[in-house]
Short mmCIF file of N, CA, C and O in Angstrom, two decimals:
data_model
loop_
_atom_site.label_atom_id
_atom_site.label_comp_id
_atom_site.label_asym_id
_atom_site.label_seq_id
_atom_site.Cartn_x
_atom_site.Cartn_y
_atom_site.Cartn_z
N UNK D 848 -51.74 6.99 9.64
CA UNK D 848 -51.95 8.41 9.46
C UNK D 848 -50.65 9.11 9.04
O UNK D 848 -50.66 9.98 8.19
N UNK D 849 -49.54 8.68 9.67
CA UNK D 849 -48.26 9.28 9.31
C UNK D 849 -47.88 8.97 7.87
O UNK D 849 -47.35 9.81 7.16
N UNK D 850 -48.15 7.74 7.45
CA UNK D 850 -47.84 7.36 6.08
C UNK D 850 -48.68 8.17 5.09
O UNK D 850 -48.20 8.54 4.03
N UNK D 851 -49.91 8.45 5.47
CA UNK D 851 -50.77 9.28 4.61
C UNK D 851 -50.21 10.69 4.52
O UNK D 851 -50.21 11.30 3.45
N UNK D 852 -49.71 11.19 5.65
CA UNK D 852 -49.12 12.53 5.64
C UNK D 852 -47.89 12.56 4.73
O UNK D 852 -47.69 13.52 3.97
N UNK D 853 -47.10 11.48 4.76
CA UNK D 853 -45.92 11.43 3.90
C UNK D 853 -46.30 11.24 2.44
O UNK D 853 -45.58 11.69 1.54
N UNK D 854 -47.43 10.58 2.19
CA UNK D 854 -47.90 10.43 0.81
C UNK D 854 -48.27 11.80 0.23
O UNK D 854 -48.06 12.06 -0.95
N UNK D 855 -48.79 12.66 1.08
CA UNK D 855 -49.15 14.01 0.63
C UNK D 855 -47.93 14.93 0.57
O UNK D 855 -47.82 15.76 -0.32
N UNK D 856 -47.03 14.76 1.53
CA UNK D 856 -45.84 15.60 1.57
C UNK D 856 -44.66 14.74 2.04
O UNK D 856 -44.48 14.52 3.23
N UNK D 857 -43.88 14.26 1.08
CA UNK D 857 -42.80 13.32 1.40
C UNK D 857 -41.68 13.95 2.23
O UNK D 857 -40.83 13.24 2.75
N UNK D 858 -41.69 15.26 2.38
CA UNK D 858 -40.65 15.94 3.15
C UNK D 858 -41.16 16.42 4.51
O UNK D 858 -40.49 17.22 5.17
N UNK D 859 -42.28 15.88 4.95
CA UNK D 859 -42.85 16.28 6.24
C UNK D 859 -41.92 15.81 7.36
O UNK D 859 -41.90 14.64 7.75
N UNK D 860 -41.15 16.74 7.89
CA UNK D 860 -40.13 16.42 8.88
C UNK D 860 -40.71 15.79 10.14
O UNK D 860 -40.16 14.82 10.67
N UNK D 861 -41.81 16.31 10.60
CA UNK D 861 -42.43 15.80 11.83
C UNK D 861 -42.81 14.31 11.68
O UNK D 861 -42.51 13.51 12.57
N UNK D 862 -43.42 13.96 10.56
CA UNK D 862 -43.81 12.57 10.33
C UNK D 862 -42.58 11.67 10.24
O UNK D 862 -42.55 10.57 10.80
N UNK D 863 -41.56 12.12 9.55
CA UNK D 863 -40.34 11.33 9.43
C UNK D 863 -39.69 11.09 10.79
O UNK D 863 -39.25 9.98 11.09
N UNK D 864 -39.65 12.13 11.61
CA UNK D 864 -39.04 11.98 12.93
C UNK D 864 -39.81 11.00 13.80
O UNK D 864 -39.21 10.18 14.50
N UNK D 865 -41.11 11.04 13.74
CA UNK D 865 -41.92 10.11 14.53
C UNK D 865 -41.70 8.67 14.06
O UNK D 865 -41.62 7.74 14.87
N UNK D 866 -41.54 8.50 12.75
CA UNK D 866 -41.30 7.16 12.20
C UNK D 866 -39.86 6.69 12.40
O UNK D 866 -39.53 5.53 12.14
N UNK D 867 -39.00 7.58 12.88
CA UNK D 867 -37.62 7.20 13.12
C UNK D 867 -36.73 7.31 11.90
O UNK D 867 -35.62 6.77 11.88
N UNK D 868 -37.20 8.00 10.88
CA UNK D 868 -36.41 8.16 9.66
C UNK D 868 -35.15 8.97 9.95
O UNK D 868 -35.09 9.76 10.88
N UNK D 869 -34.13 8.75 9.12
CA UNK D 869 -32.85 9.43 9.27
C UNK D 869 -32.68 10.36 8.07
O UNK D 869 -32.86 9.95 6.93
N UNK D 870 -32.32 11.62 8.35
CA UNK D 870 -32.12 12.61 7.30
C UNK D 870 -30.67 12.54 6.84
O UNK D 870 -29.74 12.73 7.62
N UNK D 871 -30.48 12.27 5.56
CA UNK D 871 -29.13 12.12 5.02
C UNK D 871 -28.53 13.44 4.58
O UNK D 871 -29.22 14.44 4.39
N UNK D 872 -27.21 13.41 4.40
CA UNK D 872 -26.50 14.62 3.96
C UNK D 872 -26.88 15.03 2.55
O UNK D 872 -26.65 16.16 2.14
N UNK D 873 -27.52 14.11 1.82
CA UNK D 873 -27.98 14.42 0.47
C UNK D 873 -29.38 15.02 0.44
O UNK D 873 -29.94 15.27 -0.61
N UNK D 874 -29.96 15.23 1.63
CA UNK D 874 -31.28 15.84 1.71
C UNK D 874 -32.44 14.87 1.57
O UNK D 874 -33.58 15.29 1.42
N UNK D 875 -32.16 13.58 1.65
CA UNK D 875 -33.21 12.57 1.54
C UNK D 875 -33.41 11.85 2.87
O UNK D 875 -32.47 11.65 3.64
N UNK D 876 -34.67 11.44 3.12
CA UNK D 876 -34.99 10.68 4.33
C UNK D 876 -34.84 9.19 4.05
O UNK D 876 -35.17 8.72 2.97
N UNK D 877 -34.37 8.46 5.05
CA UNK D 877 -34.19 7.02 4.92
C UNK D 877 -34.68 6.34 6.20
O UNK D 877 -34.63 6.93 7.27
N UNK D 878 -35.04 5.07 6.03
CA UNK D 878 -35.34 4.27 7.22
C UNK D 878 -34.02 4.05 7.95
O UNK D 878 -32.94 4.08 7.34
N UNK D 879 -34.05 3.81 9.26
CA UNK D 879 -32.81 3.54 9.99
C UNK D 879 -32.03 2.35 9.41
O UNK D 879 -30.80 2.37 9.34
N UNK D 880 -32.76 1.35 8.96
CA UNK D 880 -32.10 0.16 8.40
C UNK D 880 -31.35 0.51 7.11
O UNK D 880 -30.20 0.10 6.92
N UNK D 881 -31.98 1.29 6.25
CA UNK D 881 -31.32 1.70 5.01
C UNK D 881 -30.13 2.61 5.30
O UNK D 881 -29.08 2.49 4.66
N UNK D 882 -30.26 3.49 6.26
CA UNK D 882 -29.15 4.37 6.63
C UNK D 882 -27.95 3.55 7.12
O UNK D 882 -26.81 3.85 6.78
N UNK D 883 -28.22 2.50 7.90
CA UNK D 883 -27.14 1.63 8.39
C UNK D 883 -26.49 0.89 7.23
O UNK D 883 -25.26 0.74 7.19
N UNK D 884 -27.29 0.43 6.28
CA UNK D 884 -26.74 -0.26 5.11
C UNK D 884 -25.86 0.67 4.27
O UNK D 884 -24.82 0.26 3.77
N UNK D 885 -26.28 1.90 4.13
CA UNK D 885 -25.48 2.86 3.38
C UNK D 885 -24.16 3.14 4.08
O UNK D 885 -23.13 3.30 3.44
N UNK D 886 -24.19 3.17 5.41
CA UNK D 886 -22.95 3.34 6.16
C UNK D 886 -22.01 2.17 5.94
O UNK D 886 -20.81 2.34 5.76
N UNK D 887 -22.58 0.98 5.91
CA UNK D 887 -21.77 -0.23 5.65
C UNK D 887 -21.21 -0.19 4.23
O UNK D 887 -20.06 -0.55 4.00
N UNK D 888 -22.01 0.25 3.27
CA UNK D 888 -21.54 0.32 1.87
C UNK D 888 -20.37 1.29 1.75
O UNK D 888 -19.41 1.02 1.03
N UNK D 889 -20.42 2.39 2.46
CA UNK D 889 -19.31 3.35 2.45
C UNK D 889 -18.05 2.72 3.01
O UNK D 889 -16.96 2.88 2.46
N UNK D 890 -18.21 1.97 4.10
CA UNK D 890 -17.06 1.29 4.72
C UNK D 890 -16.46 0.27 3.74
O UNK D 890 -15.24 0.18 3.60
N UNK D 891 -17.32 -0.49 3.07
CA UNK D 891 -16.85 -1.51 2.12
C UNK D 891 -16.09 -0.85 0.97
O UNK D 891 -15.04 -1.33 0.55
N UNK D 892 -16.60 0.26 0.46
CA UNK D 892 -15.91 0.97 -0.63
C UNK D 892 -14.52 1.42 -0.20
O UNK D 892 -13.56 1.33 -0.97
N UNK D 893 -14.40 1.89 1.04
CA UNK D 893 -13.08 2.31 1.55
C UNK D 893 -12.15 1.11 1.69
O UNK D 893 -10.96 1.21 1.38
N UNK D 894 -12.67 -0.02 2.14
CA UNK D 894 -11.85 -1.22 2.28
C UNK D 894 -11.39 -1.74 0.91
O UNK D 894 -10.25 -2.20 0.76
N UNK D 895 -12.26 -1.67 -0.08
CA UNK D 895 -11.89 -2.09 -1.44
C UNK D 895 -10.76 -1.21 -1.97
O UNK D 895 -9.78 -1.70 -2.53
N UNK D 896 -10.89 0.09 -1.78
CA UNK D 896 -9.85 1.01 -2.24
C UNK D 896 -8.53 0.73 -1.52
O UNK D 896 -7.46 0.75 -2.14
N UNK D 897 -8.60 0.45 -0.22
CA UNK D 897 -7.39 0.16 0.54
C UNK D 897 -6.75 -1.14 0.05
O UNK D 897 -5.52 -1.22 -0.09
N UNK D 898 -7.56 -2.16 -0.22
CA UNK D 898 -7.03 -3.44 -0.71
C UNK D 898 -6.37 -3.27 -2.08
O UNK D 898 -5.30 -3.84 -2.33
N UNK D 899 -6.98 -2.50 -2.94
CA UNK D 899 -6.41 -2.27 -4.28
C UNK D 899 -5.06 -1.56 -4.21
O UNK D 899 -4.22 -1.74 -5.09
N UNK D 900 -4.86 -0.76 -3.19
CA UNK D 900 -3.61 0.01 -3.10
C UNK D 900 -2.53 -0.72 -2.30
O UNK D 900 -1.43 -0.18 -2.16
N UNK D 901 -2.82 -1.91 -1.79
CA UNK D 901 -1.80 -2.66 -1.04
C UNK D 901 -0.61 -2.97 -1.93
O UNK D 901 -0.75 -3.43 -3.06
N UNK D 902 0.57 -2.74 -1.40
CA UNK D 902 1.80 -3.06 -2.12
C UNK D 902 2.20 -4.47 -1.71
O UNK D 902 2.76 -4.68 -0.63
N UNK D 903 1.88 -5.43 -2.56
CA UNK D 903 2.14 -6.84 -2.26
C UNK D 903 3.42 -7.26 -2.96
O UNK D 903 3.52 -7.17 -4.19
N UNK D 904 4.39 -7.71 -2.17
CA UNK D 904 5.66 -8.14 -2.75
C UNK D 904 5.54 -9.58 -3.25
O UNK D 904 5.25 -10.49 -2.50
N UNK D 905 5.74 -9.73 -4.55
CA UNK D 905 5.72 -11.05 -5.19
C UNK D 905 7.06 -11.21 -5.88
O UNK D 905 7.47 -10.36 -6.66
N UNK D 906 7.73 -12.30 -5.56
CA UNK D 906 9.08 -12.51 -6.09
C UNK D 906 9.10 -13.61 -7.15
O UNK D 906 8.43 -14.64 -6.99
N UNK D 907 9.86 -13.40 -8.22
CA UNK D 907 10.02 -14.47 -9.20
C UNK D 907 10.73 -15.65 -8.55
O UNK D 907 11.53 -15.48 -7.64
N UNK D 908 10.42 -16.83 -9.03
CA UNK D 908 11.02 -18.03 -8.49
C UNK D 908 11.31 -18.99 -9.64
O UNK D 908 10.71 -18.88 -10.71
N UNK D 909 12.20 -19.90 -9.41
CA UNK D 909 12.53 -20.88 -10.43
C UNK D 909 11.46 -21.97 -10.45
O UNK D 909 11.16 -22.57 -9.42
N UNK D 910 10.83 -22.22 -11.62
CA UNK D 910 9.82 -23.29 -11.69
C UNK D 910 10.44 -24.64 -11.33
O UNK D 910 11.56 -24.95 -11.73
N UNK D 911 9.71 -25.41 -10.54
CA UNK D 911 10.22 -26.71 -10.10
C UNK D 911 9.41 -27.87 -10.67
O UNK D 911 9.76 -29.02 -10.46
N UNK D 912 8.33 -27.57 -11.38
CA UNK D 912 7.47 -28.62 -11.92
C UNK D 912 7.83 -28.87 -13.39
O UNK D 912 7.49 -28.07 -14.26
N UNK D 913 8.48 -29.99 -13.69
CA UNK D 913 8.88 -30.25 -15.07
C UNK D 913 7.70 -30.53 -15.99
O UNK D 913 7.80 -30.37 -17.21
N UNK D 914 6.56 -30.90 -15.43
CA UNK D 914 5.39 -31.22 -16.25
C UNK D 914 4.91 -30.00 -17.02
O UNK D 914 4.53 -30.10 -18.19
N UNK D 915 4.92 -28.83 -16.37
CA UNK D 915 4.49 -27.61 -17.06
C UNK D 915 5.34 -27.36 -18.29
O UNK D 915 4.83 -27.06 -19.37
N UNK D 916 6.63 -27.47 -18.13
CA UNK D 916 7.53 -27.24 -19.26
C UNK D 916 7.35 -28.31 -20.33
O UNK D 916 7.34 -28.01 -21.53
N UNK D 917 7.16 -29.55 -19.91
CA UNK D 917 6.97 -30.64 -20.87
C UNK D 917 5.67 -30.47 -21.65
O UNK D 917 5.62 -30.73 -22.86
N UNK D 918 4.59 -30.05 -20.98
CA UNK D 918 3.29 -29.91 -21.64
C UNK D 918 3.17 -28.65 -22.49
O UNK D 918 2.59 -28.68 -23.57
N UNK D 919 3.70 -27.54 -21.97
CA UNK D 919 3.48 -26.25 -22.63
C UNK D 919 4.75 -25.65 -23.24
O UNK D 919 4.68 -24.61 -23.89
N UNK D 920 5.89 -26.23 -22.96
CA UNK D 920 7.14 -25.71 -23.49
C UNK D 920 7.63 -24.48 -22.76
O UNK D 920 8.60 -23.85 -23.17
N UNK D 921 6.95 -24.13 -21.70
CA UNK D 921 7.34 -22.96 -20.90
C UNK D 921 6.75 -23.11 -19.50
O UNK D 921 5.79 -23.85 -19.30
N UNK D 922 7.33 -22.41 -18.57
CA UNK D 922 6.83 -22.43 -17.20
C UNK D 922 7.31 -21.17 -16.50
O UNK D 922 8.36 -20.62 -16.82
N UNK D 923 6.51 -20.70 -15.57
CA UNK D 923 6.89 -19.55 -14.75
C UNK D 923 6.49 -19.85 -13.31
O UNK D 923 5.64 -20.71 -13.06
N UNK D 924 7.09 -19.12 -12.39
CA UNK D 924 6.84 -19.39 -10.98
C UNK D 924 7.04 -18.10 -10.19
O UNK D 924 7.96 -17.33 -10.46
N UNK D 925 6.15 -17.84 -9.25
CA UNK D 925 6.26 -16.68 -8.37
C UNK D 925 6.00 -17.12 -6.93
O UNK D 925 5.36 -18.14 -6.69
N UNK D 926 6.52 -16.32 -6.01
CA UNK D 926 6.44 -16.68 -4.60
C UNK D 926 6.06 -15.45 -3.77
O UNK D 926 6.46 -14.34 -4.06
N UNK D 927 5.29 -15.72 -2.73
CA UNK D 927 5.00 -14.72 -1.69
C UNK D 927 5.05 -15.47 -0.37
O UNK D 927 4.18 -16.31 -0.10
N UNK D 928 6.08 -15.19 0.42
CA UNK D 928 6.23 -15.94 1.67
C UNK D 928 6.37 -17.42 1.35
O UNK D 928 7.17 -17.82 0.51
N UNK D 929 5.56 -18.24 1.99
CA UNK D 929 5.60 -19.68 1.77
C UNK D 929 4.71 -20.15 0.64
O UNK D 929 4.58 -21.35 0.40
N UNK D 930 4.08 -19.21 -0.05
CA UNK D 930 3.16 -19.57 -1.13
C UNK D 930 3.89 -19.53 -2.47
O UNK D 930 4.50 -18.52 -2.82
N UNK D 931 3.82 -20.61 -3.21
CA UNK D 931 4.47 -20.72 -4.50
C UNK D 931 3.40 -21.02 -5.55
O UNK D 931 2.59 -21.92 -5.38
N UNK D 932 3.40 -20.24 -6.64
CA UNK D 932 2.45 -20.46 -7.74
C UNK D 932 3.26 -20.72 -9.00
O UNK D 932 4.12 -19.92 -9.37
N UNK D 933 2.96 -21.83 -9.65
CA UNK D 933 3.62 -22.19 -10.90
C UNK D 933 2.58 -22.26 -12.00
O UNK D 933 1.45 -22.70 -11.76
N UNK D 934 2.96 -21.83 -13.20
CA UNK D 934 2.00 -21.76 -14.29
C UNK D 934 2.71 -21.81 -15.63
O UNK D 934 3.92 -21.63 -15.73
N UNK D 935 1.90 -22.01 -16.68
CA UNK D 935 2.40 -21.90 -18.05
C UNK D 935 2.23 -20.47 -18.57
O UNK D 935 2.72 -20.13 -19.64
N UNK D 936 1.55 -19.64 -17.81
CA UNK D 936 1.32 -18.25 -18.21
C UNK D 936 2.61 -17.44 -18.09
O UNK D 936 3.52 -17.82 -17.34
N UNK D 937 2.70 -16.31 -18.77
CA UNK D 937 3.89 -15.46 -18.65
C UNK D 937 4.09 -15.00 -17.19
O UNK D 937 3.13 -14.81 -16.44
N UNK D 938 5.33 -14.82 -16.83
CA UNK D 938 5.72 -14.44 -15.47
C UNK D 938 4.93 -13.23 -14.95
O UNK D 938 4.41 -13.24 -13.84
N UNK D 939 4.82 -12.18 -15.78
CA UNK D 939 4.14 -10.95 -15.35
C UNK D 939 2.67 -11.21 -15.03
O UNK D 939 2.11 -10.64 -14.10
N UNK D 940 2.05 -12.09 -15.82
CA UNK D 940 0.63 -12.40 -15.60
C UNK D 940 0.44 -13.17 -14.30
O UNK D 940 -0.49 -12.91 -13.54
N UNK D 941 1.32 -14.11 -14.03
CA UNK D 941 1.23 -14.90 -12.80
C UNK D 941 1.46 -14.00 -11.59
O UNK D 941 0.76 -14.12 -10.57
N UNK D 942 2.40 -13.07 -11.70
CA UNK D 942 2.62 -12.11 -10.61
C UNK D 942 1.37 -11.29 -10.35
O UNK D 942 0.98 -11.09 -9.20
N UNK D 943 0.74 -10.80 -11.41
CA UNK D 943 -0.49 -9.99 -11.26
C UNK D 943 -1.61 -10.81 -10.63
O UNK D 943 -2.35 -10.31 -9.77
N UNK D 944 -1.76 -12.05 -11.06
CA UNK D 944 -2.81 -12.92 -10.51
C UNK D 944 -2.59 -13.15 -9.02
O UNK D 944 -3.52 -13.06 -8.21
N UNK D 945 -1.34 -13.45 -8.63
CA UNK D 945 -1.06 -13.68 -7.22
C UNK D 945 -1.27 -12.42 -6.40
O UNK D 945 -1.86 -12.48 -5.31
N UNK D 946 -0.84 -11.27 -6.91
CA UNK D 946 -1.06 -10.01 -6.19
C UNK D 946 -2.57 -9.77 -5.97
O UNK D 946 -3.00 -9.41 -4.88
N UNK D 947 -3.35 -9.96 -7.03
CA UNK D 947 -4.80 -9.76 -6.92
C UNK D 947 -5.43 -10.74 -5.93
O UNK D 947 -6.32 -10.37 -5.17
N UNK D 948 -4.97 -11.98 -5.95
CA UNK D 948 -5.51 -12.98 -5.02
C UNK D 948 -5.18 -12.60 -3.57
O UNK D 948 -6.03 -12.71 -2.68
N UNK D 949 -3.96 -12.14 -3.33
CA UNK D 949 -3.57 -11.75 -1.98
C UNK D 949 -4.33 -10.50 -1.52
O UNK D 949 -4.73 -10.40 -0.36
N UNK D 950 -4.56 -9.58 -2.43
CA UNK D 950 -5.38 -8.40 -2.10
C UNK D 950 -6.81 -8.81 -1.78
O UNK D 950 -7.43 -8.28 -0.86
N UNK D 951 -7.34 -9.76 -2.55
CA UNK D 951 -8.70 -10.25 -2.29
C UNK D 951 -8.79 -10.94 -0.93
O UNK D 951 -9.78 -10.78 -0.21
N UNK D 952 -7.75 -11.67 -0.58
CA UNK D 952 -7.72 -12.31 0.75
C UNK D 952 -7.69 -11.26 1.86
O UNK D 952 -8.38 -11.42 2.87
N UNK D 953 -6.92 -10.21 1.67
CA UNK D 953 -6.86 -9.13 2.66
C UNK D 953 -8.22 -8.46 2.80
O UNK D 953 -8.66 -8.17 3.92
N UNK D 954 -8.88 -8.23 1.68
CA UNK D 954 -10.21 -7.62 1.72
C UNK D 954 -11.20 -8.52 2.44
O UNK D 954 -11.97 -8.08 3.28
N UNK D 955 -11.17 -9.80 2.11
CA UNK D 955 -12.07 -10.76 2.78
C UNK D 955 -11.84 -10.77 4.29
O UNK D 955 -12.79 -10.77 5.08
N UNK D 956 -10.59 -10.74 4.68
CA UNK D 956 -10.25 -10.71 6.11
C UNK D 956 -10.78 -9.44 6.75
O UNK D 956 -11.35 -9.46 7.85
N UNK D 957 -10.60 -8.30 6.08
CA UNK D 957 -11.06 -7.02 6.62
C UNK D 957 -12.58 -6.97 6.75
O UNK D 957 -13.12 -6.32 7.65
N UNK D 958 -13.26 -7.67 5.85
CA UNK D 958 -14.73 -7.71 5.89
C UNK D 958 -15.26 -8.71 6.92
O UNK D 958 -16.46 -8.78 7.15
N UNK D 959 -14.34 -9.45 7.50
CA UNK D 959 -14.74 -10.41 8.54
C UNK D 959 -15.02 -11.79 8.01
O UNK D 959 -15.66 -12.60 8.67
N UNK D 960 -14.55 -12.08 6.79
CA UNK D 960 -14.83 -13.38 6.17
C UNK D 960 -13.78 -14.41 6.34
O UNK D 960 -12.84 -14.47 7.01
#
């Protein structure tokens, strides 16, 4: 009967309250489950923004793998703590990749992964 009332008037407050619907700040009714998911989505968006703004220190390092230089004629190396990444890519690109990977790890940790 309540669903029929909502079919006739989707903004019937009494029917929504009995069904346990949640009224959002945007003026729309949601199921409690959907409201919880939207709250989680907001939290995830904030965590993504925080991860993107992390200032990750990545230091240039001297490449130690002669194979990269022998194969590609060039080599680059960057370090963060005990983590060393060596590549044939330009130094700036390797730094950006490592920064992004470390930010992704921080985000994963914050999400509980």
